[in-house]
Amino acid sequence: MSDIADSAQAVRDAGFMREALALAQRAWELGEVPVGALVVSNGVIIGRGFNQPITSNDPTTHAEIVALRDAAKNSQNYRLVDCTLYVTLEPCMMCVGAIFHSRVVRVVWGAAEPKTGVCGSVLNLPNELRLNHHAAFVGGILAEEAGELLKAFFAMRRQNKNSTESMPE
């Protein structure tokens, strides 16, 4: 790709990641870990999602899976070929599996996840040649903003936990 095309793609990626960060904020407002995701086809958002495992009582409702489900419903196809998934946090093993099964061709993620991320942090599933589908994974897009949102959320939770622990009953 040329430098101009690379630059244009970087601008598009940052714009869509900002949309994903806005979805992450919605998760926070519900008391969920603030992760947001969206699926883009031909420059149009066709699926949106944010973390919902607590509010839905469903451990599979990570932002990526919610966005993939929304995109599949909206496109009326479980195969999301020629689509890009944007997510504010490095995907986990479950989400990478769903990404592969959906046939998304590109994944753009923000902050690294040193405990459960499998796009290089703990494992590197995208580089596993024995798997039957591969997508291009690009990490670190607006990583600082995504990481700061997560840090602020967990700092608030720790503070709230400490303040309720010290309160008399």
PDB file of C-alpha atoms in Angstrom:
ATOM      1  CA  MET A   1       0.000   0.000   0.000  1.00  0.00           C
ATOM      2  CA  SER A   2       1.197   3.522  -0.653  1.00  0.00           C
ATOM      3  CA  ASP A   3       1.924   6.004   2.095  1.00  0.00           C
ATOM      4  CA  ILE A   4      -1.211   7.962   1.128  1.00  0.00           C
ATOM      5  CA  ALA A   5      -3.393   4.850   1.271  1.00  0.00           C
ATOM      6  CA  ASP A   6      -1.797   3.852   4.597  1.00  0.00           C
ATOM      7  CA  SER A   7      -2.457   7.341   5.963  1.00  0.00           C
ATOM      8  CA  ALA A   8      -6.081   7.293   4.792  1.00  0.00           C
ATOM      9  CA  GLN A   9      -6.586   3.858   6.376  1.00  0.00           C
ATOM     10  CA  ALA A  10      -5.072   5.091   9.648  1.00  0.00           C
ATOM     11  CA  VAL A  11      -7.522   8.019   9.698  1.00  0.00           C
ATOM     12  CA  ARG A  12     -10.466   5.666   9.010  1.00  0.00           C
ATOM     13  CA  ASP A  13      -9.270   3.263  11.696  1.00  0.00           C
ATOM     14  CA  ALA A  14      -8.987   6.049  14.275  1.00  0.00           C
ATOM     15  CA  GLY A  15     -12.464   7.344  13.410  1.00  0.00           C
ATOM     16  CA  PHE A  16     -14.082   3.930  13.799  1.00  0.00           C
ATOM     17  CA  MET A  17     -12.115   3.274  16.991  1.00  0.00           C
ATOM     18  CA  ARG A  18     -13.544   6.493  18.435  1.00  0.00           C
ATOM     19  CA  GLU A  19     -17.021   5.102  17.688  1.00  0.00           C
ATOM     20  CA  ALA A  20     -16.038   1.889  19.498  1.00  0.00           C
ATOM     21  CA  LEU A  21     -14.798   3.942  22.466  1.00  0.00           C
ATOM     22  CA  ALA A  22     -18.208   5.642  22.646  1.00  0.00           C
ATOM     23  CA  LEU A  23     -19.781   2.172  22.853  1.00  0.00           C
ATOM     24  CA  ALA A  24     -17.310   1.262  25.601  1.00  0.00           C
ATOM     25  CA  GLN A  25     -18.574   4.261  27.543  1.00  0.00           C
ATOM     26  CA  ARG A  26     -22.104   2.837  27.318  1.00  0.00           C
ATOM     27  CA  ALA A  27     -20.818  -0.384  28.890  1.00  0.00           C
ATOM     28  CA  TRP A  28     -19.314   1.639  31.753  1.00  0.00           C
ATOM     29  CA  GLU A  29     -22.637   3.381  32.341  1.00  0.00           C
ATOM     30  CA  LEU A  30     -24.182  -0.069  32.916  1.00  0.00           C
ATOM     31  CA  GLY A  31     -21.411  -1.117  35.299  1.00  0.00           C
ATOM     32  CA  GLU A  32     -19.778  -3.355  32.704  1.00  0.00           C
ATOM     33  CA  VAL A  33     -16.077  -3.408  31.845  1.00  0.00           C
ATOM     34  CA  PRO A  34     -15.844  -0.641  29.225  1.00  0.00           C
ATOM     35  CA  VAL A  35     -15.134  -2.446  25.964  1.00  0.00           C
ATOM     36  CA  GLY A  36     -16.843  -1.469  22.732  1.00  0.00           C
ATOM     37  CA  ALA A  37     -16.829  -2.995  19.266  1.00  0.00           C
ATOM     38  CA  LEU A  38     -18.275  -2.431  15.839  1.00  0.00           C
ATOM     39  CA  VAL A  39     -18.318  -4.160  12.471  1.00  0.00           C
ATOM     40  CA  VAL A  40     -17.774  -2.146   9.314  1.00  0.00           C
ATOM     41  CA  SER A  41     -18.603  -3.176   5.757  1.00  0.00           C
ATOM     42  CA  ASN A  42     -17.639  -0.910   2.854  1.00  0.00           C
ATOM     43  CA  GLY A  43     -17.212   2.043   5.203  1.00  0.00           C
ATOM     44  CA  VAL A  44     -20.619   1.568   6.856  1.00  0.00           C
ATOM     45  CA  ILE A  45     -21.162   0.379  10.435  1.00  0.00           C
ATOM     46  CA  ILE A  46     -23.375  -2.714  10.258  1.00  0.00           C
ATOM     47  CA  GLY A  47     -22.935  -4.003  13.806  1.00  0.00           C
ATOM     48  CA  ARG A  48     -22.412  -2.468  17.236  1.00  0.00           C
ATOM     49  CA  GLY A  49     -21.724  -3.979  20.618  1.00  0.00           C
ATOM     50  CA  PHE A  50     -20.372  -3.385  24.082  1.00  0.00           C
ATOM     51  CA  ASN A  51     -19.648  -5.664  27.019  1.00  0.00           C
ATOM     52  CA  GLN A  52     -22.820  -7.013  28.629  1.00  0.00           C
ATOM     53  CA  PRO A  53     -22.008 -10.227  30.547  1.00  0.00           C
ATOM     54  CA  ILE A  54     -23.165  -8.831  33.909  1.00  0.00           C
ATOM     55  CA  THR A  55     -26.400  -7.220  32.759  1.00  0.00           C
ATOM     56  CA  SER A  56     -27.305 -10.113  30.439  1.00  0.00           C
ATOM     57  CA  ASN A  57     -26.136 -12.892  32.791  1.00  0.00           C
ATOM     58  CA  ASP A  58     -24.321 -14.320  29.765  1.00  0.00           C
ATOM     59  CA  PRO A  59     -20.557 -14.848  29.785  1.00  0.00           C
ATOM     60  CA  THR A  60     -20.464 -14.822  25.972  1.00  0.00           C
ATOM     61  CA  THR A  61     -21.704 -11.259  25.554  1.00  0.00           C
ATOM     62  CA  HIS A  62     -18.316  -9.670  25.084  1.00  0.00           C
ATOM     63  CA  ALA A  63     -18.363  -6.553  22.920  1.00  0.00           C
ATOM     64  CA  GLU A  64     -16.974  -8.381  19.881  1.00  0.00           C
ATOM     65  CA  ILE A  65     -19.592 -11.123  19.952  1.00  0.00           C
ATOM     66  CA  VAL A  66     -22.451  -8.666  20.472  1.00  0.00           C
ATOM     67  CA  ALA A  67     -21.191  -6.641  17.478  1.00  0.00           C
ATOM     68  CA  LEU A  68     -20.763  -9.769  15.326  1.00  0.00           C
ATOM     69  CA  ARG A  69     -24.299 -10.925  16.193  1.00  0.00           C
ATOM     70  CA  ASP A  70     -25.701  -7.477  15.352  1.00  0.00           C
ATOM     71  CA  ALA A  71     -23.817  -7.377  12.044  1.00  0.00           C
ATOM     72  CA  ALA A  72     -24.928 -10.886  11.092  1.00  0.00           C
ATOM     73  CA  LYS A  73     -28.533  -9.999  11.882  1.00  0.00           C
ATOM     74  CA  ASN A  74     -28.367  -6.731   9.938  1.00  0.00           C
ATOM     75  CA  SER A  75     -26.668  -8.307   6.925  1.00  0.00           C
ATOM     76  CA  GLN A  76     -28.812 -11.458   7.194  1.00  0.00           C
ATOM     77  CA  ASN A  77     -25.666 -13.560   6.853  1.00  0.00           C
ATOM     78  CA  TYR A  78     -23.537 -15.248   9.490  1.00  0.00           C
ATOM     79  CA  ARG A  79     -20.515 -14.852   7.221  1.00  0.00           C
ATOM     80  CA  LEU A  80     -19.150 -11.331   7.490  1.00  0.00           C
ATOM     81  CA  VAL A  81     -16.734 -11.490   4.587  1.00  0.00           C
ATOM     82  CA  ASP A  82     -15.072  -8.221   3.593  1.00  0.00           C
ATOM     83  CA  CYS A  83     -15.830  -6.772   7.039  1.00  0.00           C
ATOM     84  CA  THR A  84     -13.566  -5.174   9.616  1.00  0.00           C
ATOM     85  CA  LEU A  85     -14.141  -5.528  13.343  1.00  0.00           C
ATOM     86  CA  TYR A  86     -13.007  -2.650  15.572  1.00  0.00           C
ATOM     87  CA  VAL A  87     -12.674  -3.359  19.293  1.00  0.00           C
ATOM     88  CA  THR A  88     -11.189  -1.238  22.062  1.00  0.00           C
ATOM     89  CA  LEU A  89      -9.390  -4.139  23.782  1.00  0.00           C
ATOM     90  CA  GLU A  90      -7.294  -7.011  22.472  1.00  0.00           C
ATOM     91  CA  PRO A  91      -9.674  -9.943  21.922  1.00  0.00           C
ATOM     92  CA  CYS A  92      -9.760 -13.043  24.119  1.00  0.00           C
ATOM     93  CA  MET A  93      -9.727 -16.648  22.933  1.00  0.00           C
ATOM     94  CA  MET A  94     -13.523 -16.907  22.756  1.00  0.00           C
ATOM     95  CA  CYS A  95     -13.810 -13.760  20.682  1.00  0.00           C
ATOM     96  CA  VAL A  96     -11.023 -14.699  18.275  1.00  0.00           C
ATOM     97  CA  GLY A  97     -12.834 -17.998  17.700  1.00  0.00           C
ATOM     98  CA  ALA A  98     -16.044 -16.126  16.879  1.00  0.00           C
ATOM     99  CA  ILE A  99     -14.099 -13.738  14.633  1.00  0.00           C
ATOM    100  CA  PHE A 100     -12.617 -16.654  12.697  1.00  0.00           C
ATOM    101  CA  HIS A 101     -16.000 -18.377  12.342  1.00  0.00           C
ATOM    102  CA  SER A 102     -17.611 -15.166  11.084  1.00  0.00           C
ATOM    103  CA  ARG A 103     -14.915 -14.821   8.402  1.00  0.00           C
ATOM    104  CA  VAL A 104     -14.167 -11.189   9.258  1.00  0.00           C
ATOM    105  CA  VAL A 105     -11.104 -10.263   7.201  1.00  0.00           C
ATOM    106  CA  ARG A 106      -9.598  -7.587   9.422  1.00  0.00           C
ATOM    107  CA  VAL A 107      -9.567  -6.837  13.155  1.00  0.00           C
ATOM    108  CA  VAL A 108      -8.415  -3.537  14.598  1.00  0.00           C
ATOM    109  CA  TRP A 109      -7.977  -3.391  18.363  1.00  0.00           C
ATOM    110  CA  GLY A 110      -6.927  -0.746  20.854  1.00  0.00           C
ATOM    111  CA  ALA A 111      -5.352  -1.562  24.218  1.00  0.00           C
ATOM    112  CA  ALA A 112      -3.408  -4.753  24.879  1.00  0.00           C
ATOM    113  CA  GLU A 113      -4.906  -7.230  27.362  1.00  0.00           C
ATOM    114  CA  PRO A 114      -1.985  -8.798  29.264  1.00  0.00           C
ATOM    115  CA  LYS A 115      -4.158 -11.336  31.129  1.00  0.00           C
ATOM    116  CA  THR A 116      -6.430 -12.793  28.442  1.00  0.00           C
ATOM    117  CA  GLY A 117      -5.433 -11.264  25.107  1.00  0.00           C
ATOM    118  CA  VAL A 118      -4.643 -13.804  22.423  1.00  0.00           C
ATOM    119  CA  CYS A 119      -3.426 -11.522  19.653  1.00  0.00           C
ATOM    120  CA  GLY A 120       0.096 -11.433  21.020  1.00  0.00           C
ATOM    121  CA  SER A 121      -0.187 -10.764  24.750  1.00  0.00           C
ATOM    122  CA  VAL A 122      -0.782 -14.252  26.204  1.00  0.00           C
ATOM    123  CA  LEU A 123      -1.013 -16.275  22.990  1.00  0.00           C
ATOM    124  CA  ASN A 124      -1.007 -15.358  19.334  1.00  0.00           C
ATOM    125  CA  LEU A 125      -3.941 -17.199  17.760  1.00  0.00           C
ATOM    126  CA  PRO A 126      -3.943 -15.070  14.592  1.00  0.00           C
ATOM    127  CA  ASN A 127      -0.498 -16.524  13.789  1.00  0.00           C
ATOM    128  CA  GLU A 128      -1.570 -20.136  14.372  1.00  0.00           C
ATOM    129  CA  LEU A 129      -1.168 -21.676  10.921  1.00  0.00           C
ATOM    130  CA  ARG A 130      -3.133 -24.825  11.777  1.00  0.00           C
ATOM    131  CA  LEU A 131      -6.384 -22.855  12.002  1.00  0.00           C
ATOM    132  CA  ASN A 132      -8.499 -22.808   8.862  1.00  0.00           C
ATOM    133  CA  HIS A 133      -9.278 -19.098   8.703  1.00  0.00           C
ATOM    134  CA  HIS A 134      -7.088 -16.095   9.185  1.00  0.00           C
ATOM    135  CA  ALA A 135      -7.733 -12.398   9.412  1.00  0.00           C
ATOM    136  CA  ALA A 136      -5.378  -9.456   9.501  1.00  0.00           C
ATOM    137  CA  PHE A 137      -5.013  -8.181  13.081  1.00  0.00           C
ATOM    138  CA  VAL A 138      -3.823  -4.640  13.776  1.00  0.00           C
ATOM    139  CA  GLY A 139      -3.310  -3.640  17.400  1.00  0.00           C
ATOM    140  CA  GLY A 140      -2.575  -0.466  19.290  1.00  0.00           C
ATOM    141  CA  ILE A 141      -5.021   1.880  17.528  1.00  0.00           C
ATOM    142  CA  LEU A 142      -5.963   4.588  20.066  1.00  0.00           C
ATOM    143  CA  ALA A 143      -4.454   2.258  22.671  1.00  0.00           C
ATOM    144  CA  GLU A 144      -3.763   5.062  25.119  1.00  0.00           C
ATOM    145  CA  GLU A 145      -7.378   6.274  25.116  1.00  0.00           C
ATOM    146  CA  ALA A 146      -8.749   2.736  25.410  1.00  0.00           C
ATOM    147  CA  GLY A 147      -6.283   1.868  28.170  1.00  0.00           C
ATOM    148  CA  GLU A 148      -7.040   5.038  30.132  1.00  0.00           C
ATOM    149  CA  LEU A 149     -10.764   4.299  30.002  1.00  0.00           C
ATOM    150  CA  LEU A 150     -10.163   0.824  31.435  1.00  0.00           C
ATOM    151  CA  LYS A 151      -7.756   2.104  34.103  1.00  0.00           C
ATOM    152  CA  ALA A 152     -10.237   4.777  35.207  1.00  0.00           C
ATOM    153  CA  PHE A 153     -13.063   2.227  35.370  1.00  0.00           C
ATOM    154  CA  PHE A 154     -11.109  -0.209  37.544  1.00  0.00           C
ATOM    155  CA  ALA A 155      -9.781   2.608  39.759  1.00  0.00           C
ATOM    156  CA  MET A 156     -13.368   3.737  40.324  1.00  0.00           C
ATOM    157  CA  ARG A 157     -14.449   0.175  41.168  1.00  0.00           C
ATOM    158  CA  ARG A 158     -11.590  -0.241  43.632  1.00  0.00           C
ATOM    159  CA  GLN A 159     -12.430   3.107  45.248  1.00  0.00           C
ATOM    160  CA  ASN A 160     -16.131   2.219  45.494  1.00  0.00           C
ATOM    161  CA  LYS A 161     -15.293  -1.177  46.974  1.00  0.00           C
ATOM    162  CA  ASN A 162     -12.969   0.383  49.549  1.00  0.00           C
ATOM    163  CA  SER A 163     -15.472   3.092  50.490  1.00  0.00           C
ATOM    164  CA  THR A 164     -18.321   0.591  50.974  1.00  0.00           C
ATOM    165  CA  GLU A 165     -16.079  -1.739  52.991  1.00  0.00           C
ATOM    166  CA  SER A 166     -15.267   1.046  55.461  1.00  0.00           C
ATOM    167  CA  MET A 167     -18.897   2.117  55.857  1.00  0.00           C
ATOM    168  CA  PRO A 168     -20.695   0.994  59.034  1.00  0.00           C
ATOM    169  CA  GLU A 169     -23.643  -1.324  58.556  1.00  0.00           C
TER     170      GLU A 169
END
